[in-house]
PDB file of C-alpha atoms in Angstrom:
ATOM      1  CA  MET A1215      11.962 -22.841   0.581  1.00 50.00           C
ATOM      2  CA  ALA A1216      13.792 -19.574   0.020  1.00 67.00           C
ATOM      3  CA  THR A1217      11.865 -16.496  -1.018  1.00 87.00           C
ATOM      4  CA  ASP A1218      12.945 -14.453  -4.016  1.00 95.00           C
ATOM      5  CA  ILE A1219      11.756 -10.838  -4.277  1.00 97.00           C
ATOM      6  CA  ARG A1220      11.838  -9.219  -7.704  1.00 97.00           C
ATOM      7  CA  LEU A1221      11.206  -5.572  -8.551  1.00 97.00           C
ATOM      8  CA  LEU A1222       9.207  -4.853 -11.684  1.00 95.00           C
ATOM      9  CA  ARG A1223       8.529  -1.522 -13.345  1.00 91.00           C
ATOM     10  CA  GLY A1224       5.694  -0.713 -15.690  1.00 89.00           C
ATOM     11  CA  LYS A1225       3.804  -3.144 -17.853  1.00 92.00           C
ATOM     12  CA  ASP A1226       6.111  -6.106 -17.083  1.00 92.00           C
ATOM     13  CA  LEU A1227       3.902  -6.647 -14.035  1.00 95.00           C
ATOM     14  CA  LEU A1228       0.905  -7.485 -16.226  1.00 96.00           C
ATOM     15  CA  LYS A1229       2.510 -10.835 -17.139  1.00 96.00           C
ATOM     16  CA  HIS A1230       1.784 -11.868 -13.550  1.00 96.00           C
ATOM     17  CA  ALA A1231      -1.877 -10.759 -13.486  1.00 96.00           C
ATOM     18  CA  ASP A1232      -3.328 -14.218 -12.736  1.00 96.00           C
ATOM     19  CA  ALA A1233      -0.945 -14.783  -9.828  1.00 97.00           C
ATOM     20  CA  LEU A1234      -1.633 -11.284  -8.445  1.00 97.00           C
ATOM     21  CA  HIS A1235      -5.368 -11.957  -8.633  1.00 95.00           C
ATOM     22  CA  SER A1236      -4.905 -15.165  -6.649  1.00 96.00           C
ATOM     23  CA  VAL A1237      -2.772 -13.527  -3.939  1.00 96.00           C
ATOM     24  CA  TYR A1238      -5.143 -10.545  -3.700  1.00 95.00           C
ATOM     25  CA  ALA A1239      -8.172 -12.811  -3.319  1.00 94.00           C
ATOM     26  CA  GLU A1240      -6.515 -14.884  -0.580  1.00 93.00           C
ATOM     27  CA  ALA A1241      -5.359 -11.776   1.282  1.00 93.00           C
ATOM     28  CA  PHE A1242      -8.461  -9.594   1.049  1.00 91.00           C
ATOM     29  CA  CYS A1243     -11.490 -11.882   0.700  1.00 86.00           C
ATOM     30  CA  ALA A1244     -11.061 -13.004   4.323  1.00 81.00           C
ATOM     31  CA  PRO A1245     -11.842 -10.936   7.435  1.00 79.00           C
ATOM     32  CA  PRO A1246     -11.402  -8.126   8.274  1.00 78.00           C
ATOM     33  CA  TRP A1247     -11.458  -6.969   4.648  1.00 83.00           C
ATOM     34  CA  ASN A1248     -14.245  -9.314   3.463  1.00 82.00           C
ATOM     35  CA  GLU A1249     -13.870  -8.280  -0.151  1.00 85.00           C
ATOM     36  CA  ASP A1250     -15.509 -10.417  -2.786  1.00 84.00           C
ATOM     37  CA  GLU A1251     -14.212 -11.962  -5.984  1.00 87.00           C
ATOM     38  CA  GLU A1252     -15.426  -8.921  -7.924  1.00 90.00           C
ATOM     39  CA  ARG A1253     -13.013  -6.676  -5.981  1.00 89.00           C
ATOM     40  CA  ALA A1254     -10.102  -8.991  -6.845  1.00 91.00           C
ATOM     41  CA  VAL A1255     -11.076  -8.777 -10.517  1.00 93.00           C
ATOM     42  CA  GLU A1256     -11.324  -4.966 -10.232  1.00 94.00           C
ATOM     43  CA  PHE A1257      -7.837  -4.829  -8.709  1.00 94.00           C
ATOM     44  CA  VAL A1258      -6.347  -6.684 -11.674  1.00 94.00           C
ATOM     45  CA  GLY A1259      -8.312  -4.467 -14.059  1.00 95.00           C
ATOM     46  CA  ARG A1260      -6.867  -1.321 -12.420  1.00 95.00           C
ATOM     47  CA  LEU A1261      -3.334  -2.617 -12.970  1.00 96.00           C
ATOM     48  CA  VAL A1262      -3.543  -1.810 -16.686  1.00 95.00           C
ATOM     49  CA  ASP A1263      -3.761   1.886 -15.807  1.00 95.00           C
ATOM     50  CA  ASN A1264      -1.675   1.765 -12.640  1.00 96.00           C
ATOM     51  CA  VAL A1265       1.439   0.429 -14.380  1.00 97.00           C
ATOM     52  CA  ARG A1266       1.450   3.667 -16.433  1.00 96.00           C
ATOM     53  CA  ARG A1267       1.521   5.930 -13.373  1.00 96.00           C
ATOM     54  CA  PRO A1268       4.659   7.991 -12.765  1.00 96.00           C
ATOM     55  CA  GLY A1269       7.165   6.101 -10.638  1.00 95.00           C
ATOM     56  CA  PHE A1270       5.218   2.838 -10.752  1.00 96.00           C
ATOM     57  CA  THR A1271       7.066  -0.024  -9.096  1.00 96.00           C
ATOM     58  CA  ALA A1272       6.069  -3.446  -7.859  1.00 98.00           C
ATOM     59  CA  ALA A1273       7.761  -6.091  -5.759  1.00 98.00           C
ATOM     60  CA  LEU A1274       6.751  -9.717  -6.215  1.00 98.00           C
ATOM     61  CA  ALA A1275       7.715 -12.487  -3.808  1.00 98.00           C
ATOM     62  CA  PHE A1276       8.213 -15.982  -5.143  1.00 97.00           C
ATOM     63  CA  ALA A1277       8.631 -19.316  -3.382  1.00 95.00           C
ATOM     64  CA  GLY A1278       9.939 -21.357  -6.267  1.00 93.00           C
ATOM     65  CA  ALA A1279       7.610 -20.598  -9.175  1.00 93.00           C
ATOM     66  CA  GLU A1280       4.656 -19.603  -6.953  1.00 95.00           C
ATOM     67  CA  THR A1281       3.873 -15.928  -6.300  1.00 97.00           C
ATOM     68  CA  ILE A1282       3.250 -15.621  -2.554  1.00 97.00           C
ATOM     69  CA  GLY A1283       3.050 -11.855  -2.116  1.00 97.00           C
ATOM     70  CA  PHE A1284       3.339  -8.473  -3.773  1.00 98.00           C
ATOM     71  CA  ALA A1285       3.429  -4.739  -3.195  1.00 98.00           C
ATOM     72  CA  THR A1286       2.619  -1.982  -5.686  1.00 98.00           C
ATOM     73  CA  ALA A1287       3.473   1.715  -5.465  1.00 98.00           C
ATOM     74  CA  TRP A1288       3.778   4.890  -7.517  1.00 97.00           C
ATOM     75  CA  THR A1289       4.425   8.609  -7.172  1.00 97.00           C
ATOM     76  CA  THR A1290       1.442  10.610  -5.931  1.00 97.00           C
ATOM     77  CA  VAL A1291       0.605  13.328  -8.424  1.00 96.00           C
ATOM     78  CA  ALA A1292      -0.332  16.955  -7.865  1.00 95.00           C
ATOM     79  CA  PRO A1293      -3.016  18.069  -7.683  1.00 95.00           C
ATOM     80  CA  PHE A1294      -3.877  15.441  -5.099  1.00 96.00           C
ATOM     81  CA  PRO A1295      -6.342  12.888  -6.502  1.00 94.00           C
ATOM     82  CA  THR A1296     -10.023  13.072  -5.576  1.00 93.00           C
ATOM     83  CA  ASP A1297     -11.154   9.497  -6.292  1.00 90.00           C
ATOM     84  CA  ARG A1298     -11.131   6.339  -4.113  1.00 88.00           C
ATOM     85  CA  CYS A1299     -10.132   7.124  -0.478  1.00 89.00           C
ATOM     86  CA  TYR A1300      -8.070  10.209  -1.282  1.00 93.00           C
ATOM     87  CA  PRO A1301     -10.674  12.704  -0.015  1.00 92.00           C
ATOM     88  CA  GLN A1302     -10.591  11.041   3.428  1.00 90.00           C
ATOM     89  CA  ALA A1303      -6.807  11.350   3.543  1.00 92.00           C
ATOM     90  CA  ALA A1304      -6.947  15.002   2.525  1.00 93.00           C
ATOM     91  CA  ALA A1305      -9.664  15.746   5.101  1.00 91.00           C
ATOM     92  CA  GLY A1306      -7.586  14.145   7.842  1.00 91.00           C
ATOM     93  CA  LEU A1307      -4.381  15.997   6.987  1.00 94.00           C
ATOM     94  CA  GLY A1308      -5.706  19.306   5.688  1.00 94.00           C
ATOM     95  CA  ALA A1309      -4.948  20.795   2.291  1.00 95.00           C
ATOM     96  CA  GLN A1310      -1.459  22.153   2.984  1.00 96.00           C
ATOM     97  CA  ARG A1311      -0.086  19.012   4.633  1.00 96.00           C
ATOM     98  CA  THR A1312      -1.663  16.823   1.961  1.00 96.00           C
ATOM     99  CA  VAL A1313       0.262  18.658  -0.752  1.00 97.00           C
ATOM    100  CA  GLU A1314       3.499  18.991   1.206  1.00 97.00           C
ATOM    101  CA  TRP A1315       3.595  15.498   2.681  1.00 97.00           C
ATOM    102  CA  LEU A1316       1.942  13.307   0.039  1.00 98.00           C
ATOM    103  CA  CYS A1317       2.274  14.853  -3.432  1.00 98.00           C
ATOM    104  CA  GLY A1318       5.519  13.761  -5.055  1.00 97.00           C
ATOM    105  CA  ALA A1319       5.971  10.978  -2.488  1.00 98.00           C
ATOM    106  CA  ARG A1320       5.938   7.204  -3.100  1.00 98.00           C
ATOM    107  CA  GLU A1321       2.422   5.944  -2.442  1.00 98.00           C
ATOM    108  CA  ILE A1322       2.014   2.301  -1.503  1.00 98.00           C
ATOM    109  CA  ASP A1323      -1.193   1.130  -3.163  1.00 96.00           C
ATOM    110  CA  GLU A1324      -1.388  -2.551  -2.237  1.00 96.00           C
ATOM    111  CA  LEU A1325       0.535  -4.957  -0.023  1.00 97.00           C
ATOM    112  CA  ALA A1326      -0.704  -8.538  -0.015  1.00 96.00           C
ATOM    113  CA  VAL A1327       0.732 -11.822   1.224  1.00 96.00           C
ATOM    114  CA  ARG A1328      -0.810 -15.275   1.059  1.00 95.00           C
ATOM    115  CA  PRO A1329      -2.029 -16.356   4.520  1.00 93.00           C
ATOM    116  CA  ALA A1330       0.461 -19.247   4.570  1.00 92.00           C
ATOM    117  CA  ALA A1331       3.285 -16.664   4.513  1.00 93.00           C
ATOM    118  CA  HIS A1332       1.912 -14.497   7.343  1.00 91.00           C
ATOM    119  CA  GLY A1333       4.340 -14.020  10.196  1.00 91.00           C
ATOM    120  CA  THR A1334       7.425 -14.761   8.083  1.00 94.00           C
ATOM    121  CA  GLY A1335       8.575 -11.157   7.619  1.00 96.00           C
ATOM    122  CA  LEU A1336       7.651 -11.252   3.935  1.00 97.00           C
ATOM    123  CA  ALA A1337       5.261  -8.291   4.111  1.00 97.00           C
ATOM    124  CA  ALA A1338       8.008  -6.167   5.702  1.00 97.00           C
ATOM    125  CA  GLU A1339      10.452  -7.180   2.967  1.00 97.00           C
ATOM    126  CA  LEU A1340       7.969  -6.288   0.225  1.00 98.00           C
ATOM    127  CA  LEU A1341       7.217  -2.930   1.853  1.00 98.00           C
ATOM    128  CA  GLU A1342      10.922  -2.131   2.089  1.00 97.00           C
ATOM    129  CA  ALA A1343      11.497  -3.211  -1.516  1.00 98.00           C
ATOM    130  CA  VAL A1344       8.993  -0.694  -2.922  1.00 98.00           C
ATOM    131  CA  THR A1345      10.051   2.166  -0.628  1.00 98.00           C
ATOM    132  CA  GLU A1346      13.834   1.931  -0.405  1.00 96.00           C
ATOM    133  CA  ASP A1347      14.425   4.316  -3.323  1.00 95.00           C
ATOM    134  CA  ALA A1348      11.548   6.700  -2.542  1.00 96.00           C
ATOM    135  CA  PRO A1349      12.373  10.345  -3.318  1.00 93.00           C
ATOM    136  CA  GLU A1350      13.939  11.929  -0.218  1.00 95.00           C
ATOM    137  CA  GLY A1351      12.659   8.956   1.798  1.00 96.00           C
ATOM    138  CA  ARG A1352       9.077  10.170   1.310  1.00 98.00           C
ATOM    139  CA  SER A1353       6.616   7.250   1.278  1.00 98.00           C
ATOM    140  CA  TRP A1354       3.075   6.983   2.530  1.00 98.00           C
ATOM    141  CA  LEU A1355       0.079   4.670   2.520  1.00 98.00           C
ATOM    142  CA  LEU A1356      -3.551   4.347   3.529  1.00 95.00           C
ATOM    143  CA  THR A1357      -5.070   1.510   5.505  1.00 94.00           C
ATOM    144  CA  SER A1358      -8.350   0.938   7.266  1.00 90.00           C
ATOM    145  CA  ILE A1359      -8.811   1.462  10.980  1.00 87.00           C
ATOM    146  CA  ARG A1360     -11.047  -1.640  10.914  1.00 83.00           C
ATOM    147  CA  SER A1361      -7.914  -3.791  10.639  1.00 87.00           C
ATOM    148  CA  PRO A1362      -5.992  -3.518  13.894  1.00 88.00           C
ATOM    149  CA  ARG A1363      -3.591  -6.119  12.524  1.00 90.00           C
ATOM    150  CA  ALA A1364      -2.637  -3.887   9.581  1.00 92.00           C
ATOM    151  CA  VAL A1365      -2.354  -0.780  11.778  1.00 93.00           C
ATOM    152  CA  THR A1366      -0.152  -2.671  14.244  1.00 94.00           C
ATOM    153  CA  PHE A1367       1.988  -4.082  11.425  1.00 96.00           C
ATOM    154  CA  TYR A1368       2.786  -0.642  10.015  1.00 97.00           C
ATOM    155  CA  ARG A1369       3.571   0.735  13.452  1.00 96.00           C
ATOM    156  CA  ARG A1370       5.956  -2.181  14.102  1.00 96.00           C
ATOM    157  CA  GLN A1371       7.702  -1.358  10.836  1.00 97.00           C
ATOM    158  CA  GLY A1372       8.368   2.166  12.128  1.00 96.00           C
ATOM    159  CA  TRP A1373       5.655   3.906  10.124  1.00 97.00           C
ATOM    160  CA  THR A1374       3.981   6.913  11.769  1.00 96.00           C
ATOM    161  CA  GLN A1375       0.211   7.229  11.839  1.00 95.00           C
ATOM    162  CA  ALA A1376      -0.536  10.755  10.601  1.00 95.00           C
ATOM    163  CA  THR A1377      -4.340  10.779  10.807  1.00 93.00           C
ATOM    164  CA  HIS A1378      -6.537   9.561  13.635  1.00 86.00           C
ATOM    165  CA  PRO A1379     -10.168   8.764  12.843  1.00 79.00           C
ATOM    166  CA  SER A1380     -12.493   7.643  15.612  1.00 65.00           C
ATOM    167  CA  PRO A1381     -11.324   4.313  17.092  1.00 61.00           C
ATOM    168  CA  GLU A1382     -14.898   3.060  16.714  1.00 62.00           C
ATOM    169  CA  GLY A1383     -15.071   4.297  13.125  1.00 62.00           C
ATOM    170  CA  LYS A1384     -14.456   2.591   9.842  1.00 67.00           C
ATOM    171  CA  GLY A1385     -12.280   5.288   8.350  1.00 85.00           C
ATOM    172  CA  ILE A1386      -8.880   5.167   6.769  1.00 90.00           C
ATOM    173  CA  VAL A1387      -5.584   6.222   8.276  1.00 93.00           C
ATOM    174  CA  VAL A1388      -2.553   7.762   6.608  1.00 96.00           C
ATOM    175  CA  PHE A1389       0.869   6.394   7.551  1.00 97.00           C
ATOM    176  CA  LEU A1390       4.213   8.063   6.792  1.00 98.00           C
ATOM    177  CA  SER A1391       7.303   5.920   6.265  1.00 98.00           C
ATOM    178  CA  PRO A1392      10.184   5.783   8.750  1.00 97.00           C
ATOM    179  CA  ARG A1393      12.325   8.006   6.476  1.00 96.00           C
ATOM    180  CA  HIS A1394       9.578  10.520   5.615  1.00 98.00           C
ATOM    181  CA  PRO A1395      10.855  13.961   6.706  1.00 97.00           C
ATOM    182  CA  ALA A1396       7.406  15.039   7.973  1.00 97.00           C
ATOM    183  CA  ARG A1397       6.808  12.060  10.263  1.00 94.00           C
ATOM    184  CA  ALA A1398       7.945  14.001  13.345  1.00 93.00           C
ATOM    185  CA  LEU A1399       5.302  16.636  12.537  1.00 93.00           C
ATOM    186  CA  ALA A1400       2.405  14.193  12.556  1.00 91.00           C
ATOM    187  CA  ALA A1401      -0.085  14.622  15.379  1.00 79.00           C
ATOM    188  CA  ILE A1402       0.109  11.932  18.042  1.00 76.00           C
ATOM    189  CA  PRO A1403      -3.133  10.238  19.088  1.00 68.00           C
ATOM    190  CA  LEU A1404      -5.008  11.593  22.097  1.00 60.00           C
TER     191      LEU A1404
END
């Protein structure tokens, strides 16, 4: 069956909350993420506020009427946020690079695909859909070092790892998109 990807802006995404919950749960309640049902509920609850963020955009993938994947993104505000995993990103980049590289850029918040669609290229299509019109090509995201599969996926898509926590750690890593002007300035791993 053909896949249809649709871009949504703002509160129109909330009409798909049940489907997003289902995809999120399938994608993140399994290893290596091991999130529980409560985290999937929290994700949907955050959408009410997230859809109001500057530059909010979402891409939903459909196979027929079924939602099989999604990506959400928005513009990172200045001053740089201090909740969730943002402090780890700022610590890894330093204050100046955090502001210059991340503030005002398109931040990918979530990318999730049902396991049955893994390996089909759908995640790459969703990622491209929410970043193709990023200001000056500036997009970035965070992922966990505890998921080698996610880290490898972003590298294969041409994203540049800009922070390098301990390989044995459980920290987060910042990735810059292939068109981000600062990607050539990112430190390479030792």
